[in-house]
Amino acid sequence: MATPPNDNQKVLAPEQAAELLQILKARFEKNMSRHQGLNWEQVQAKLEALPEKVWSLHEMERTGGEPDVVGYDKDTEEYIFYDCSAESPKGRRSICYDREALESRKAHKPESSAMEMADAMGIELLTEEQYRELQKLGSFDLKTSSWVLTPEPIRKLGGAVFCDRRYNTVFVYHNGADSYYGARGFRGSLKV
């Protein structure tokens, strides 16, 4: 993939967009079980009309998320993309949960946080429910784990929630929001 656009630019160059659309189309066609009944041409038409969403998908791809269509919201008429990489995206690991957690660390601070990165990318962290939906489409995070959107009462007490899949079961865990590990990142969602 090409290098990321500068921070002020939320639109890809035409050749970058075309390259990304080819990658997304190939992934879409290879994984039809994730989006039965959906048509790539309709997805592509929607993407071409929303260049800022293509930029967000590029960021998902650039950081190792391998985004793919996992559904369609009939109420909002939007396609739903999730990060579908086998393991938590490599370019989004070794991060704590949010800015407050990052600032609370006295030493050995990670470079960023899951919430900040997601916001900068124009995506949202998966909720626990969305994470469980993703796991119905395949086996993800067999060696890694992913932060998920943490309920406010847990976060107020200093905690954050993450999930993984072990023993053919999805597990939901807690940790201090300021913790970070080389094998924990986050997965995102984007509606287009």
Coordinates of C-alpha atoms in Angstrom, one line a residue:
M1 CA 0.0 0.0 0.0
A2 CA 1.1 3.5 -0.6
T3 CA 2.1 5.8 2.3
P4 CA -0.7 7.5 4.2
P5 CA -1.9 10.9 3.1
N6 CA -0.9 13.9 5.2
D7 CA -2.9 14.6 8.3
N8 CA -4.9 17.4 6.7
Q9 CA -5.9 15.3 3.8
K10 CA -8.9 12.9 4.2
V11 CA -9.1 12.0 0.5
L12 CA -6.9 9.6 -1.3
A13 CA -5.2 10.3 -4.6
P14 CA -7.1 8.7 -7.5
E15 CA -4.5 6.0 -8.0
Q16 CA -4.5 5.1 -4.2
A17 CA -8.3 4.9 -4.2
A18 CA -8.3 2.7 -7.3
E19 CA -5.6 0.4 -5.7
L20 CA -7.6 0.1 -2.5
L21 CA -10.9 -0.6 -4.3
Q22 CA -9.2 -3.5 -6.1
I23 CA -7.9 -4.9 -2.8
L24 CA -11.4 -4.5 -1.2
K25 CA -13.1 -6.1 -4.3
A26 CA -10.7 -9.1 -4.2
R27 CA -11.3 -9.6 -0.5
F28 CA -15.1 -9.2 -0.9
E29 CA -15.1 -11.9 -3.7
K30 CA -12.9 -14.2 -1.8
N31 CA -15.1 -14.1 1.4
M32 CA -18.6 -14.2 0.1
S33 CA -19.8 -16.0 3.2
R34 CA -19.3 -12.7 5.2
H35 CA -21.8 -10.8 3.1
Q36 CA -24.2 -13.1 1.3
G37 CA -26.8 -11.4 -0.9
L38 CA -24.7 -8.2 -1.2
N39 CA -23.3 -7.0 -4.5
W40 CA -19.8 -5.5 -4.9
E41 CA -20.8 -3.0 -7.6
Q42 CA -23.3 -1.4 -5.3
V43 CA -20.7 -1.3 -2.5
Q44 CA -18.2 0.3 -4.9
A45 CA -20.7 2.9 -6.1
K46 CA -21.4 3.9 -2.5
L47 CA -17.6 4.1 -1.8
E48 CA -16.9 6.2 -4.9
A49 CA -19.6 8.7 -3.7
L50 CA -17.9 9.0 -0.3
P51 CA -14.2 9.6 -0.6
E52 CA -13.7 10.3 3.1
K53 CA -15.0 6.8 3.8
V54 CA -12.5 5.4 1.3
W55 CA -9.8 7.3 3.2
S56 CA -10.9 5.6 6.5
L57 CA -10.9 2.2 4.8
H58 CA -7.4 3.0 3.6
E59 CA -6.3 3.7 7.1
M60 CA -7.9 0.4 8.2
E61 CA -6.0 -1.4 5.5
R62 CA -2.7 0.4 6.0
T63 CA -2.6 -0.6 9.7
G64 CA -3.3 -4.2 9.0
G65 CA -7.1 -4.5 9.6
E66 CA -8.1 -6.1 6.2
P67 CA -11.5 -4.4 6.2
D68 CA -14.4 -6.3 4.6
V69 CA -18.1 -5.9 4.3
V70 CA -19.9 -7.8 7.0
G71 CA -23.5 -6.5 6.6
Y72 CA -25.9 -3.9 5.4
D73 CA -28.1 -1.7 7.6
K74 CA -31.4 -1.4 5.8
D75 CA -32.6 1.4 8.1
T76 CA -29.7 3.7 7.2
E77 CA -28.9 2.1 3.8
E78 CA -25.2 1.7 4.8
Y79 CA -22.8 -1.1 4.3
I80 CA -20.9 -2.2 7.4
F81 CA -17.2 -2.9 7.3
Y82 CA -15.3 -4.6 10.1
D83 CA -11.6 -5.3 10.4
C84 CA -11.3 -8.9 9.4
S85 CA -7.6 -9.6 9.8
A86 CA -7.0 -13.0 11.4
E87 CA -5.3 -11.4 14.4
S88 CA -5.7 -7.9 15.9
P89 CA -4.3 -5.4 13.4
K90 CA -0.5 -5.2 13.6
G91 CA -0.4 -1.5 13.1
R92 CA -2.6 -0.9 16.1
R93 CA -1.1 -2.9 18.9
S94 CA 0.8 -2.0 22.0
I95 CA -1.7 0.8 22.9
C96 CA -3.7 1.5 25.9
Y97 CA -7.5 2.1 25.8
D98 CA -7.9 5.9 25.7
R99 CA -6.2 9.3 26.3
E100 CA -7.1 9.4 30.0
A101 CA -5.4 6.0 30.4
L102 CA -2.4 7.2 28.4
E103 CA -2.0 10.3 30.5
S104 CA -2.3 8.4 33.7
R105 CA 0.8 6.3 33.0
K106 CA 3.9 7.6 34.8
A107 CA 6.4 5.6 32.8
H108 CA 6.7 3.5 29.7
K109 CA 3.8 5.2 27.9
P110 CA 2.6 3.7 24.7
E111 CA 2.6 5.8 21.6
S112 CA -1.2 6.1 21.4
S113 CA -4.5 4.7 22.5
A114 CA -7.2 2.7 20.8
M115 CA -9.9 5.4 21.1
E116 CA -7.6 8.1 19.7
M117 CA -6.4 6.0 16.8
A118 CA -9.9 5.0 15.9
D119 CA -11.1 8.6 16.0
A120 CA -8.1 9.8 13.9
M121 CA -9.0 7.0 11.3
G122 CA -12.7 8.0 11.2
I123 CA -13.8 4.6 12.6
E124 CA -15.3 3.2 15.8
L125 CA -14.1 0.4 18.1
L126 CA -16.2 -2.7 17.8
T127 CA -18.6 -3.2 20.7
E128 CA -18.7 -6.6 22.5
E129 CA -21.8 -7.5 20.5
Q130 CA -20.1 -6.6 17.2
Y131 CA -17.0 -8.6 18.2
R132 CA -19.2 -11.6 18.8
E133 CA -20.9 -11.1 15.4
L134 CA -17.5 -11.0 13.7
Q135 CA -16.5 -14.3 15.4
K136 CA -19.6 -15.9 13.8
L137 CA -17.9 -15.2 10.4
G138 CA -14.7 -17.0 11.2
S139 CA -12.1 -17.5 13.9
F140 CA -10.3 -14.3 14.8
D141 CA -7.8 -13.3 17.5
L142 CA -6.6 -16.9 18.2
K143 CA -3.2 -15.5 19.3
T144 CA -4.0 -11.8 20.0
S145 CA -6.7 -9.8 21.7
S146 CA -8.6 -6.7 20.8
W147 CA -9.9 -3.8 22.9
V148 CA -13.6 -3.3 22.5
L149 CA -15.8 -0.3 23.4
T150 CA -16.0 -0.3 27.2
P151 CA -19.2 0.5 29.0
E152 CA -18.9 3.8 30.9
P153 CA -19.4 2.4 34.4
I154 CA -16.4 0.1 33.9
R155 CA -14.3 2.9 32.4
K156 CA -15.1 5.3 35.2
L157 CA -13.6 2.8 37.6
G158 CA -10.4 2.6 35.6
G159 CA -11.1 -0.5 33.7
A160 CA -11.4 -1.4 30.0
V161 CA -12.7 -4.5 28.2
F162 CA -11.0 -6.6 25.6
C163 CA -11.9 -9.9 23.8
D164 CA -10.3 -12.8 22.1
R165 CA -11.0 -16.3 21.0
R166 CA -9.6 -19.4 22.7
Y167 CA -10.8 -23.0 22.9
N168 CA -13.3 -22.2 20.2
T169 CA -15.0 -19.7 22.6
V170 CA -15.1 -15.9 22.6
F171 CA -13.9 -14.6 25.9
V172 CA -14.5 -11.1 27.4
Y173 CA -11.9 -9.8 29.8
H174 CA -11.0 -6.7 31.8
N175 CA -7.8 -4.9 32.4
G176 CA -6.7 -1.5 33.6
A177 CA -7.4 0.9 30.8
D178 CA -3.7 2.1 31.0
S179 CA -2.3 -1.4 30.2
Y180 CA -0.9 -2.3 26.9
Y181 CA 0.6 -5.5 25.3
G182 CA 2.3 -6.3 22.1
A183 CA -0.5 -8.8 21.3
R184 CA -3.4 -6.5 22.0
G185 CA -4.8 -3.9 19.5
F186 CA -8.3 -3.0 18.5
R187 CA -10.7 -3.8 15.7
G188 CA -12.9 -1.1 14.1
S189 CA -16.1 -0.7 12.2
L190 CA -17.1 1.7 9.5
K191 CA -20.5 2.4 8.0
V192 CA -20.6 3.5 4.4

